[in-house]
PDB file of C-alpha atoms in Angstrom:
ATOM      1  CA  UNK A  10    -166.273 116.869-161.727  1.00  0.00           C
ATOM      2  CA  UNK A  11    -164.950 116.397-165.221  1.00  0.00           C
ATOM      3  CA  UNK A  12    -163.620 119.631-167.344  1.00  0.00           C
ATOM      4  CA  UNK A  13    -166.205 117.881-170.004  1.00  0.00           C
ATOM      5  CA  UNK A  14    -169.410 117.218-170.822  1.00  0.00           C
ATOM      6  CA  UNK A  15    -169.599 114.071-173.419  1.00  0.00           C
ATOM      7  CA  UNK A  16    -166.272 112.449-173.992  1.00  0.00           C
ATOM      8  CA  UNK A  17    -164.552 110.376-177.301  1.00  0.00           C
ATOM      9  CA  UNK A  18    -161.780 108.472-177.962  1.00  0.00           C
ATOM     10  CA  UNK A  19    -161.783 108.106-182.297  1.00  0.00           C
ATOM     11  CA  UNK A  20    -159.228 108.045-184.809  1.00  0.00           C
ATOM     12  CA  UNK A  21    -159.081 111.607-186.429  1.00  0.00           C
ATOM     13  CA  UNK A  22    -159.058 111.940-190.367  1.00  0.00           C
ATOM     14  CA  UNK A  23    -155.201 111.754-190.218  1.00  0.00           C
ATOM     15  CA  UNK A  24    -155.055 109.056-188.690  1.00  0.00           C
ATOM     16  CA  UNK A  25    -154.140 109.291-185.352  1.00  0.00           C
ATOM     17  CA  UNK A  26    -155.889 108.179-182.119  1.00  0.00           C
ATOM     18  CA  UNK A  27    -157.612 111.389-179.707  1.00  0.00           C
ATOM     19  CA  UNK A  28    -159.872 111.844-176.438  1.00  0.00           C
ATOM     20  CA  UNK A  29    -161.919 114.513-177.689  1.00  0.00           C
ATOM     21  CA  UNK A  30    -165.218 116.304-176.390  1.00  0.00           C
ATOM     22  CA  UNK A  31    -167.312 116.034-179.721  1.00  0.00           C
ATOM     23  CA  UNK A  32    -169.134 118.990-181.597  1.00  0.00           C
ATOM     24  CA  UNK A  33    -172.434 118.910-181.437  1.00  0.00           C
ATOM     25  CA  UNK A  34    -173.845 120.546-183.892  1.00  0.00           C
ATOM     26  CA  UNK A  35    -177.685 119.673-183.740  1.00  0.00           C
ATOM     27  CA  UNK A  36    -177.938 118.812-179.622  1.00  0.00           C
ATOM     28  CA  UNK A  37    -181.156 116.314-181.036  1.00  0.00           C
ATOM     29  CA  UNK A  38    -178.385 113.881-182.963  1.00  0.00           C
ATOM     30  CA  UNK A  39    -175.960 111.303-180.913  1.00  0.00           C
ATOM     31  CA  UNK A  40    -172.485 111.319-181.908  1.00  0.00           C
ATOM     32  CA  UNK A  41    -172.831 108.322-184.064  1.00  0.00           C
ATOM     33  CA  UNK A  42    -175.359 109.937-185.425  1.00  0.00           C
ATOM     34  CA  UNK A  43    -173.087 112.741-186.703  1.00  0.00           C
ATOM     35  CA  UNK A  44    -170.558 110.683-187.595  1.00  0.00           C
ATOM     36  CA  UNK A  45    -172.602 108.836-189.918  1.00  0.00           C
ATOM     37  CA  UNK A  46    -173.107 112.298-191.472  1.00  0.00           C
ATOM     38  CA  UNK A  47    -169.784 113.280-191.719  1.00  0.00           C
ATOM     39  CA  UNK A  48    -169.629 116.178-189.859  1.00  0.00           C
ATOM     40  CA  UNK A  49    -168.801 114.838-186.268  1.00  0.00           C
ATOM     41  CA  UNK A  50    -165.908 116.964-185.256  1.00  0.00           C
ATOM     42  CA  UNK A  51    -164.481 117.317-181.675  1.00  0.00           C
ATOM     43  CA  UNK A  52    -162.182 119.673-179.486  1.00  0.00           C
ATOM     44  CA  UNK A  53    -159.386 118.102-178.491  1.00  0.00           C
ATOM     45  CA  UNK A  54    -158.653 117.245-174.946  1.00  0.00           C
ATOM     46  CA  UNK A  55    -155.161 116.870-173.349  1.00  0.00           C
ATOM     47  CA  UNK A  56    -154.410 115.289-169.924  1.00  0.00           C
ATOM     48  CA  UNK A  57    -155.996 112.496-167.714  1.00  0.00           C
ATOM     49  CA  UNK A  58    -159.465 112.203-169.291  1.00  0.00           C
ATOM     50  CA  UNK A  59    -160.965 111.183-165.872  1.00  0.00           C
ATOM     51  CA  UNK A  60    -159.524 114.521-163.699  1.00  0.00           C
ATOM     52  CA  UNK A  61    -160.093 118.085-163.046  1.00  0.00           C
ATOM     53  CA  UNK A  62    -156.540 118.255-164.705  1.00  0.00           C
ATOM     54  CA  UNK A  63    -157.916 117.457-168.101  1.00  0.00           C
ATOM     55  CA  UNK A  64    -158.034 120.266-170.772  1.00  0.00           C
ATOM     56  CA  UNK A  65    -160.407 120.848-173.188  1.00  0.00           C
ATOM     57  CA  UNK A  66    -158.233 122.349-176.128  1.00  0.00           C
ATOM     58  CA  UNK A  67    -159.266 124.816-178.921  1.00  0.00           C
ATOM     59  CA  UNK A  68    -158.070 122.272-181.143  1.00  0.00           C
ATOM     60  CA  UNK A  69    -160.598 121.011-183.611  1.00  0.00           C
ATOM     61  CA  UNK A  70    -160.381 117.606-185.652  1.00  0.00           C
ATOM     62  CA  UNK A  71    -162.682 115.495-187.814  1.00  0.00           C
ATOM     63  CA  UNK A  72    -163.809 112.346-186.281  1.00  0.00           C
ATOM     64  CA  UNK A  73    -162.984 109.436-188.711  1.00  0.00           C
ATOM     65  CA  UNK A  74    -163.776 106.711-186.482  1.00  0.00           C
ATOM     66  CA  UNK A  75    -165.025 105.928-182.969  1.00  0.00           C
ATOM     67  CA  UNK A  76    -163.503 103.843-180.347  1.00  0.00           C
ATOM     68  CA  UNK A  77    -164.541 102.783-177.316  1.00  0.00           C
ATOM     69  CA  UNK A  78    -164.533 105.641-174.985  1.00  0.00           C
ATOM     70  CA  UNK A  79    -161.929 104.472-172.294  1.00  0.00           C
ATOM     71  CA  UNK A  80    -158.861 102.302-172.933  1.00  0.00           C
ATOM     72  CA  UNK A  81    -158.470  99.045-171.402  1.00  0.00           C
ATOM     73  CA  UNK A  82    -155.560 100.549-169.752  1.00  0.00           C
ATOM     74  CA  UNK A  83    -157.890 103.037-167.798  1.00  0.00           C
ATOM     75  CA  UNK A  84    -160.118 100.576-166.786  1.00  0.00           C
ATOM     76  CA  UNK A  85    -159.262  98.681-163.171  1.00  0.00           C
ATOM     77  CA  UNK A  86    -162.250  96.256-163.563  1.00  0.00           C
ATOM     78  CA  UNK A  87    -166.359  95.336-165.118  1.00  0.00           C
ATOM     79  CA  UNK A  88    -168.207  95.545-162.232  1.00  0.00           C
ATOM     80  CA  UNK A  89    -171.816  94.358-163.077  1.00  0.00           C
ATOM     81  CA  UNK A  90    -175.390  94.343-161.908  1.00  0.00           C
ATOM     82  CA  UNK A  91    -177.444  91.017-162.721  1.00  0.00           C
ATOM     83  CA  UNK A  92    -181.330  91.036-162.420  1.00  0.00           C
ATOM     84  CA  UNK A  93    -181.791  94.364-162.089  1.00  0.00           C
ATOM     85  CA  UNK A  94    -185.232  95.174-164.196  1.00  0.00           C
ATOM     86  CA  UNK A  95    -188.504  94.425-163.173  1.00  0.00           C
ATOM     87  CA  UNK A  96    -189.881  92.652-166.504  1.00  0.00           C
ATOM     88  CA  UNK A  97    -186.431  91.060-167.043  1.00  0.00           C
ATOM     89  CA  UNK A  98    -186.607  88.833-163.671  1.00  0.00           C
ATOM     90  CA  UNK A  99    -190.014  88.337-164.451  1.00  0.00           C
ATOM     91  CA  UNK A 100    -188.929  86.642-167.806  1.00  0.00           C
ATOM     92  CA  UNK A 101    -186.725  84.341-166.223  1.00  0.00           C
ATOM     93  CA  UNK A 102    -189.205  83.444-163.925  1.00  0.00           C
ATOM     94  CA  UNK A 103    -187.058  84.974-161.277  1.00  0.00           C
ATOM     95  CA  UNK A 104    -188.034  87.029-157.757  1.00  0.00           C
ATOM     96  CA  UNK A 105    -186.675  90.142-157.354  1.00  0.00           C
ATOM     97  CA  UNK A 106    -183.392  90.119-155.054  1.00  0.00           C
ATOM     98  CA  UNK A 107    -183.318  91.658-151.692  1.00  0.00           C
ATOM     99  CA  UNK A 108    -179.891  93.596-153.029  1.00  0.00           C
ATOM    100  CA  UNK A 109    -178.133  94.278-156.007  1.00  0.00           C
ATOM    101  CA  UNK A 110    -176.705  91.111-157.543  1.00  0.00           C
ATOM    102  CA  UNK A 111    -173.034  91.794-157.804  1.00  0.00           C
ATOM    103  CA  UNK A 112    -170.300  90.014-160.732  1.00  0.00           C
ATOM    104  CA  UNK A 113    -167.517  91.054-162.474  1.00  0.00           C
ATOM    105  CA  UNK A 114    -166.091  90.855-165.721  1.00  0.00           C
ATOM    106  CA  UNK A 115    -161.842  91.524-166.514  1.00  0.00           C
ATOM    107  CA  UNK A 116    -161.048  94.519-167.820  1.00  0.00           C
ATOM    108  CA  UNK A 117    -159.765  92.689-170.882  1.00  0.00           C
ATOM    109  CA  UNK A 118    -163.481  92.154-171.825  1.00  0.00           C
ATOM    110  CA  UNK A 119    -163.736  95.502-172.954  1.00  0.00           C
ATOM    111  CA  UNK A 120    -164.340  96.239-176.698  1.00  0.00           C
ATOM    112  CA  UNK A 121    -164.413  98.843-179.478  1.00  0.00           C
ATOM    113  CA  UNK A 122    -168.081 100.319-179.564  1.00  0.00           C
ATOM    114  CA  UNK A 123    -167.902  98.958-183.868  1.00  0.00           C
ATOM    115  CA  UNK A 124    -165.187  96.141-183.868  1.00  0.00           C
ATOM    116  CA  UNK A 125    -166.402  92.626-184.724  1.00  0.00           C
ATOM    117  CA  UNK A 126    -166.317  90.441-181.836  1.00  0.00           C
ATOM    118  CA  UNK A 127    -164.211  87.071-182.176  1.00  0.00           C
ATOM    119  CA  UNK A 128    -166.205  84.042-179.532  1.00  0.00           C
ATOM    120  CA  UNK A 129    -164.005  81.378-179.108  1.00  0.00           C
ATOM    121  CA  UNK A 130    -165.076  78.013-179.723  1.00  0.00           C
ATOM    122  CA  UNK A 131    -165.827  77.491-175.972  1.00  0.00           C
ATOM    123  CA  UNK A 132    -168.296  80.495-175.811  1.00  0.00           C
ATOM    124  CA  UNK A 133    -170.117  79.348-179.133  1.00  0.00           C
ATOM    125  CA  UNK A 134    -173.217  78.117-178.175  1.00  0.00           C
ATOM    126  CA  UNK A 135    -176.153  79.437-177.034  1.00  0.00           C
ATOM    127  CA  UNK A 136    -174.332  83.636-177.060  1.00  0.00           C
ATOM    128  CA  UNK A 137    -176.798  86.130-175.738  1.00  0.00           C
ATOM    129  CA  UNK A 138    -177.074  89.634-175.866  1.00  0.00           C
ATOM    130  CA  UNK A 139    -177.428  92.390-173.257  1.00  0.00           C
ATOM    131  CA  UNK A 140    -178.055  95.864-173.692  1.00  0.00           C
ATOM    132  CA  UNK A 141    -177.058  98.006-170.391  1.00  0.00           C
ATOM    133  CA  UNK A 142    -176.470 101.677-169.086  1.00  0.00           C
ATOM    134  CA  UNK A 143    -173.002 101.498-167.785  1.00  0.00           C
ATOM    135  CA  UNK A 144    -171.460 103.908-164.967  1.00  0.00           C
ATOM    136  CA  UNK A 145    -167.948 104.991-165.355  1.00  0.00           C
ATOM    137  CA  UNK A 146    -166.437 106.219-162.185  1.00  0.00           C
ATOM    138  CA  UNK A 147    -164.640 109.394-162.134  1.00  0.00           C
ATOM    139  CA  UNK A 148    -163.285 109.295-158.790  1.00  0.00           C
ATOM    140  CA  UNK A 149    -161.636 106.841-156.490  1.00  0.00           C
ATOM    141  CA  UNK A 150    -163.985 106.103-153.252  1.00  0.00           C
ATOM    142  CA  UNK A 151    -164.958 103.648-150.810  1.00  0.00           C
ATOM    143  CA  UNK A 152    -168.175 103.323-148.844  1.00  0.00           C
ATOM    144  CA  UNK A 153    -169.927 106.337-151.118  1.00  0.00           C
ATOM    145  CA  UNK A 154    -173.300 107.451-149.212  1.00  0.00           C
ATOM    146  CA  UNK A 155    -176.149 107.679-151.617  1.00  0.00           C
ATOM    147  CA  UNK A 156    -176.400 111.201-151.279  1.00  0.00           C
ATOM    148  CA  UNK A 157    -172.806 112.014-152.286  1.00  0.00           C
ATOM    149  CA  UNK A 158    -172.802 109.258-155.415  1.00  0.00           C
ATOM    150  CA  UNK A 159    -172.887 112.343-157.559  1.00  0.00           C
ATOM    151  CA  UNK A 160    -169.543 113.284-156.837  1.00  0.00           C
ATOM    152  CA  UNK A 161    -167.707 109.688-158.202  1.00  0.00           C
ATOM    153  CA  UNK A 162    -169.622 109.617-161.473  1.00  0.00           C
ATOM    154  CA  UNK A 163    -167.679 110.781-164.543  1.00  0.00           C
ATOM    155  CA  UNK A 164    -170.723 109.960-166.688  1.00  0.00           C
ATOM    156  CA  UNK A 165    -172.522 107.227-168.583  1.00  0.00           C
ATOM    157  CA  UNK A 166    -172.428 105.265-171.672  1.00  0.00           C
ATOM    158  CA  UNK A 167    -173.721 102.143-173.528  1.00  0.00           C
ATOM    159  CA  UNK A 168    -172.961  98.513-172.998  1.00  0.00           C
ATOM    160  CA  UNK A 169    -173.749  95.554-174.616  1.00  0.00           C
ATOM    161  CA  UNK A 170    -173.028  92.539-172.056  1.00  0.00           C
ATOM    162  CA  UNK A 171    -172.449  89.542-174.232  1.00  0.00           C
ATOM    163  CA  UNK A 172    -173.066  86.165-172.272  1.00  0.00           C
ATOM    164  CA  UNK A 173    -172.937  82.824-172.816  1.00  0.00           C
ATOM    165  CA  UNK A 174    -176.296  80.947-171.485  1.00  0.00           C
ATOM    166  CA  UNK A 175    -174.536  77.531-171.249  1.00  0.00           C
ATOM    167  CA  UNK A 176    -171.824  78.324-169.023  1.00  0.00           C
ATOM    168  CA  UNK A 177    -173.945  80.525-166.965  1.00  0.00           C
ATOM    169  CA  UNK A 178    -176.817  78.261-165.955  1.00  0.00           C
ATOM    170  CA  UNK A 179    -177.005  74.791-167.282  1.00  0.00           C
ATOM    171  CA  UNK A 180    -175.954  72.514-164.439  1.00  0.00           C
ATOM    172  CA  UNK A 181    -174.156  69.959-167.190  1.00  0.00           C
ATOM    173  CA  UNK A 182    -171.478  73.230-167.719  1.00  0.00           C
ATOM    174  CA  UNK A 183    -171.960  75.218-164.771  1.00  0.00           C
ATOM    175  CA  UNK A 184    -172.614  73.021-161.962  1.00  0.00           C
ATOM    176  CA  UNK A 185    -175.016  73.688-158.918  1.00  0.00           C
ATOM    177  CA  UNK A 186    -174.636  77.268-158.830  1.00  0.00           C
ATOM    178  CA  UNK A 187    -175.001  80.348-161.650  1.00  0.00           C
ATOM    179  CA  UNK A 188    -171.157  80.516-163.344  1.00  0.00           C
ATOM    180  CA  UNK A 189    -171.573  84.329-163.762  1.00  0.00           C
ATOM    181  CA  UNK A 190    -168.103  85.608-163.861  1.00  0.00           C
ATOM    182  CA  UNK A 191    -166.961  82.979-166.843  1.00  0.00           C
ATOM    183  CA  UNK A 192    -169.627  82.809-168.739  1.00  0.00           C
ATOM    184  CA  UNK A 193    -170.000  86.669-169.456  1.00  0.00           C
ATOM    185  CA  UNK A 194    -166.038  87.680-169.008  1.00  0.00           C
ATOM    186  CA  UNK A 195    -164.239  86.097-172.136  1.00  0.00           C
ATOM    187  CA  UNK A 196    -161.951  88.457-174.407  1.00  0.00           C
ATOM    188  CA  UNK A 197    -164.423  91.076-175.798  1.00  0.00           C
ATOM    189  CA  UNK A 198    -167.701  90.477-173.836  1.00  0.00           C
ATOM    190  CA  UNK A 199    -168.419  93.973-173.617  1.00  0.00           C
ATOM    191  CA  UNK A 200    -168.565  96.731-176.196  1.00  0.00           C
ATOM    192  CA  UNK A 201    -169.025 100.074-174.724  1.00  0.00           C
ATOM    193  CA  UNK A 202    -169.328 103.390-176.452  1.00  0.00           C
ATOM    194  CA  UNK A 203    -169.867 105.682-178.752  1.00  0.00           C
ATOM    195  CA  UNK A 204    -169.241 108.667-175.811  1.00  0.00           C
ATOM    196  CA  UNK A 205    -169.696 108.826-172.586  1.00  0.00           C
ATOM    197  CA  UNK A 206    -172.109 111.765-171.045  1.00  0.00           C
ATOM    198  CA  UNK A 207    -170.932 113.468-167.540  1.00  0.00           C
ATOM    199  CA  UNK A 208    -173.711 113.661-164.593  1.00  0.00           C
ATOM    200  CA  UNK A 209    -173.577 117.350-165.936  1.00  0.00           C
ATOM    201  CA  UNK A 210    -176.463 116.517-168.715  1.00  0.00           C
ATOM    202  CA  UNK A 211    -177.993 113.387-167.284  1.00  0.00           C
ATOM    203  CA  UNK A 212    -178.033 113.649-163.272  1.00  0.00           C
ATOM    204  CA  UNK A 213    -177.483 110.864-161.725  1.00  0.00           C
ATOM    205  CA  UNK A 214    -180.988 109.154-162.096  1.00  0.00           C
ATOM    206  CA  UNK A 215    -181.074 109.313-166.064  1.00  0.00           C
ATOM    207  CA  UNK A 216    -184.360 108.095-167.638  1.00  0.00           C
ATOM    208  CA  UNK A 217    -183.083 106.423-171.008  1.00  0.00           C
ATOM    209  CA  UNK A 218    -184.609 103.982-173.534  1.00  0.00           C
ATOM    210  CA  UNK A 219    -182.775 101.269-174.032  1.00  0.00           C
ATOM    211  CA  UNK A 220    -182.913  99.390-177.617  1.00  0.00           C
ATOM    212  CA  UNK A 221    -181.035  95.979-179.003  1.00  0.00           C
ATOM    213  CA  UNK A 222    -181.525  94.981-182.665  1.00  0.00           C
ATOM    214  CA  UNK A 223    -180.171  91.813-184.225  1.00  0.00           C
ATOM    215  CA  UNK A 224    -179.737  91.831-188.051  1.00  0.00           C
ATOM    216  CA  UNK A 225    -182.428  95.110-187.808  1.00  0.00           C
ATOM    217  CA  UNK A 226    -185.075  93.148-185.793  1.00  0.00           C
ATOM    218  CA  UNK A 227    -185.556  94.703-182.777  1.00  0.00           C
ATOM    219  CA  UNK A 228    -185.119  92.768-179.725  1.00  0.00           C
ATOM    220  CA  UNK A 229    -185.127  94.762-176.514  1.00  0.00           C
ATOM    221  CA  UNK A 230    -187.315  98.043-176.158  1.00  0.00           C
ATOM    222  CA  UNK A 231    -187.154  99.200-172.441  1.00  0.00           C
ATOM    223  CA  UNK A 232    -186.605 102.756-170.216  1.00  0.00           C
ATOM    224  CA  UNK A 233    -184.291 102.507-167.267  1.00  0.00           C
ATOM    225  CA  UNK A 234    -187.305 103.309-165.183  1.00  0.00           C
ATOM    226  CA  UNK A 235    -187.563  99.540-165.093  1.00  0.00           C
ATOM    227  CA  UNK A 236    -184.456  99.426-162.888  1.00  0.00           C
ATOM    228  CA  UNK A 237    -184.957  98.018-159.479  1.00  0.00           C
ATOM    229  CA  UNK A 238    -181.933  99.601-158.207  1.00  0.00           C
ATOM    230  CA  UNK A 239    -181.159 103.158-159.632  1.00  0.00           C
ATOM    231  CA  UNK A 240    -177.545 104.528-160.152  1.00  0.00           C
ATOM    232  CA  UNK A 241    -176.933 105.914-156.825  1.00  0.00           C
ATOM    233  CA  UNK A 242    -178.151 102.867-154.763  1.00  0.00           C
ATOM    234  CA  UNK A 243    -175.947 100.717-156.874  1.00  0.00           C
ATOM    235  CA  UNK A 244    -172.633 102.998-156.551  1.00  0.00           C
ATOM    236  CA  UNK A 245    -172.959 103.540-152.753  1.00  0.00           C
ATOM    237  CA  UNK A 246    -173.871  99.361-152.507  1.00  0.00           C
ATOM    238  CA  UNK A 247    -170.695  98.202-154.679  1.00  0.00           C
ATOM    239  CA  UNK A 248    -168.640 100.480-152.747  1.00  0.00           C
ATOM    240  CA  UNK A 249    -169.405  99.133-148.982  1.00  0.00           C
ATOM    241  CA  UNK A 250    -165.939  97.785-148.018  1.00  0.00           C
ATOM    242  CA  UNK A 251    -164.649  98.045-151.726  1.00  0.00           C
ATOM    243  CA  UNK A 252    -162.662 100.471-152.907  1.00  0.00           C
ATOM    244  CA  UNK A 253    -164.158 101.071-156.221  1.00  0.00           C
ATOM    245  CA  UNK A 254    -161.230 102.888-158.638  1.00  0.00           C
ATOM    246  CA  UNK A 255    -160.906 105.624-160.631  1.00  0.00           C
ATOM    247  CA  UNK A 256    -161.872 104.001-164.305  1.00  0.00           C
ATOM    248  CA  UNK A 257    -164.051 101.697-162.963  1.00  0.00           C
ATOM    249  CA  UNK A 258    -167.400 100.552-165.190  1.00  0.00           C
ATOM    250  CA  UNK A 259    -170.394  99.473-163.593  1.00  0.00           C
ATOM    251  CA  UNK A 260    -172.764  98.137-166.049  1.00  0.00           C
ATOM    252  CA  UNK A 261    -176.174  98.152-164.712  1.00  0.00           C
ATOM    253  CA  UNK A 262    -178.441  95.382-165.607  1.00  0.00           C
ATOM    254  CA  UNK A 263    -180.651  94.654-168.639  1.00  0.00           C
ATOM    255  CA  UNK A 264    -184.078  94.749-169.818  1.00  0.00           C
ATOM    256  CA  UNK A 265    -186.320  92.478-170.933  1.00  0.00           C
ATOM    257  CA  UNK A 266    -186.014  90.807-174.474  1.00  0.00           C
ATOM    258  CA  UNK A 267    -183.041  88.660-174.048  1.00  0.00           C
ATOM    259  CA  UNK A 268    -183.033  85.697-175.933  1.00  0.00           C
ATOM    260  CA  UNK A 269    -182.793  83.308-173.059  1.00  0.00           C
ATOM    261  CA  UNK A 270    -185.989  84.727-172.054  1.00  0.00           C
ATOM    262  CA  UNK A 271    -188.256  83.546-175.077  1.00  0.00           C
ATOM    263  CA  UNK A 272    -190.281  80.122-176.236  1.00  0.00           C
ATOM    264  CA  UNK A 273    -187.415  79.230-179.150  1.00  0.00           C
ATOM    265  CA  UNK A 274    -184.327  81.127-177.973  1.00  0.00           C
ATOM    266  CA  UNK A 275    -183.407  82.999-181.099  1.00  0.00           C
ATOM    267  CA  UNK A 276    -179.567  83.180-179.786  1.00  0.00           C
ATOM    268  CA  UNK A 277    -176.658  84.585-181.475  1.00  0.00           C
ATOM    269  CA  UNK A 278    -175.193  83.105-184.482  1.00  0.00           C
ATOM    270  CA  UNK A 279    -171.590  83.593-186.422  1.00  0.00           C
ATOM    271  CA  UNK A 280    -172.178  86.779-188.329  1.00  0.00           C
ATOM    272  CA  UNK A 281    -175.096  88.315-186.726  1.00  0.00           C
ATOM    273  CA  UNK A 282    -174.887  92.350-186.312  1.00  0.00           C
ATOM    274  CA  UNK A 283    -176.023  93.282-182.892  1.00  0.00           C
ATOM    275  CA  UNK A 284    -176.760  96.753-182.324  1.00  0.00           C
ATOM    276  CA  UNK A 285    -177.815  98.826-178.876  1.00  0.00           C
ATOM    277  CA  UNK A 286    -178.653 101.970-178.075  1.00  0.00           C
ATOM    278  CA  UNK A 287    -179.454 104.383-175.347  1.00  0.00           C
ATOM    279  CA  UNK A 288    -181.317 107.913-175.643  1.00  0.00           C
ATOM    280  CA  UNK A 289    -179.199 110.530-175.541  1.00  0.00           C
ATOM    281  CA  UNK A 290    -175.950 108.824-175.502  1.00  0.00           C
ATOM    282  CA  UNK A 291    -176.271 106.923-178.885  1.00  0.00           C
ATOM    283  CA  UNK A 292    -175.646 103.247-180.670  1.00  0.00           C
ATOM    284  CA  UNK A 293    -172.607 100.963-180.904  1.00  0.00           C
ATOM    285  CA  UNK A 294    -172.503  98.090-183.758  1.00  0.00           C
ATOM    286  CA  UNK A 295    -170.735  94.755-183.298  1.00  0.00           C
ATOM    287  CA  UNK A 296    -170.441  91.886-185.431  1.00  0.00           C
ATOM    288  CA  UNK A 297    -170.040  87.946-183.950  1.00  0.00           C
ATOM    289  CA  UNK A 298    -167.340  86.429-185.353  1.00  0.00           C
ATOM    290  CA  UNK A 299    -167.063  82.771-184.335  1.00  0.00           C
ATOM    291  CA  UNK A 300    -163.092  81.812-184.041  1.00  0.00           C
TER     292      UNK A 300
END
């Protein structure tokens, strides 16, 4: 169990790059929230964020900017869920699989919860959006029983699991088969942030709403209720055989609203703002920028 309950990485006002375990002054506003303010402060913490070891410090600093909440250096792997809510398969005209639908992205996909995103030329076209609850794993473990998922979770934050449609299903790019791991795992493909929040405050069956806008319109409106596999059936199914690693993100599927899913795709475009959010954990902000 983590010595914390929400954890930040930021840039304090002097400039120099924390872990903290933010202030929250008003337990109804998110971090970002607070931030946005100008009053987000946060103890520092000292030690390996992701142990029992880890300190909570009576050190107080002002939050200038947030990061993501893990380094890429702390994270072993993206594993991710696909097709995991009910009206999402439905959208794609999909059944409903028998298990949890297993990829990966690099851990070099990771991103800043507010840097701009740079898509290289190959990724251009037809860029999608995906807003999901991710899992951080707190604990080394292999072939987790349901019951005892609990104990491997450090917490959960937001994700935002950018994808390119073209080199994920059309047969003139990706062949025969779905081309999941490429087409979602370039440089950058997934923002996470603005804190993560330990198992302590949300369980480990969170009920969240899930929002994506795009230049303010909202796109995606959804509860994980939706899922079809909850948090501790996917941790104990990733882990059979698989030794799933301390620092290890599991992002868990996304709702309805994608733009693949609609009439006219509406899909992203060089400059578009895409923003998602989850209750009770708060919203990151990234920007396309087309290289």
């Amino acid at each position: 169990m983590t010595t914390w309950s929400r954890l930040i990485r930021f840039v304090d006002v002097e400039n120099v790059t924390r872990f903290g375990q933010p202030i929250l002054k008003d337990e109804d506003l998110t971090v970002d929230q607070l931030l946005d303010l100008g009053v987000l402060e946060a103890n520092v913490i000292e030690g390996d964020v992701l142990s029992e070891e880890a300190i909570v410090t009576d050190k107080v600093v002002q939050v200038k900017h947030l990061l993501a909440p893990l380094e890429v250096a702390q994270v072993p792997i993206i594993k991710c869920i696909g097709l995991n809510y009910k009206a999402h398969i439905a959208e794609g005209g999909r059944s409903p699989p028998p298990f949890p639908s297993v990829f990966i992205k690099p851990s070099h996909s990771l991103a800043d919860a507010y840097e701009d995103l740079p898509i290289p030329p190959v990724a251009h076209d037809t860029l999608d959006y995906e807003v999901e609850l991710a899992i951080i794993i707190g604990k080394t473990g292999k072939d987790i029983p349901v019951d005892q998922v609990g104990d491997y979770i450090a917490g959960f934050t937001a994700s935002n699991d950018i994808s390119n449609r073209k080199w994920q299903i059309d047969p003139n790019f990706a062949g025969g088969a779905a081309q999941w791991c490429f087409s979602k795992g370039f440089d950058k493909f997934a923002p996470i942030g603005p804190a993560i929040v330990s198992t302590k405050i949300l369980g480990t069956r969170p009920c969240l709403d899930l929002k994506t806008k795009v230049n303010g319109e909202l796109r995606q409106d959804s509860n994980s209720a939706d899922m079809l596999f909850h948090v501790p059936e996917l941790v104990a199914f990733a882990s059979q055989g698989t030794t799933l690693e301390k620092g290890t993100v599991i992002l868990t599927g996304t709702p309805a609203g994608v733009a693949m899913g609609m009439k006219d795709p509406l899909y992203l475009k060089n400059g578009d703002l895409m923003e998602v959010s989850i209750s009770q954990i708060g919203k990151i902000a990234n920007r396309i920028v087309f290289q």
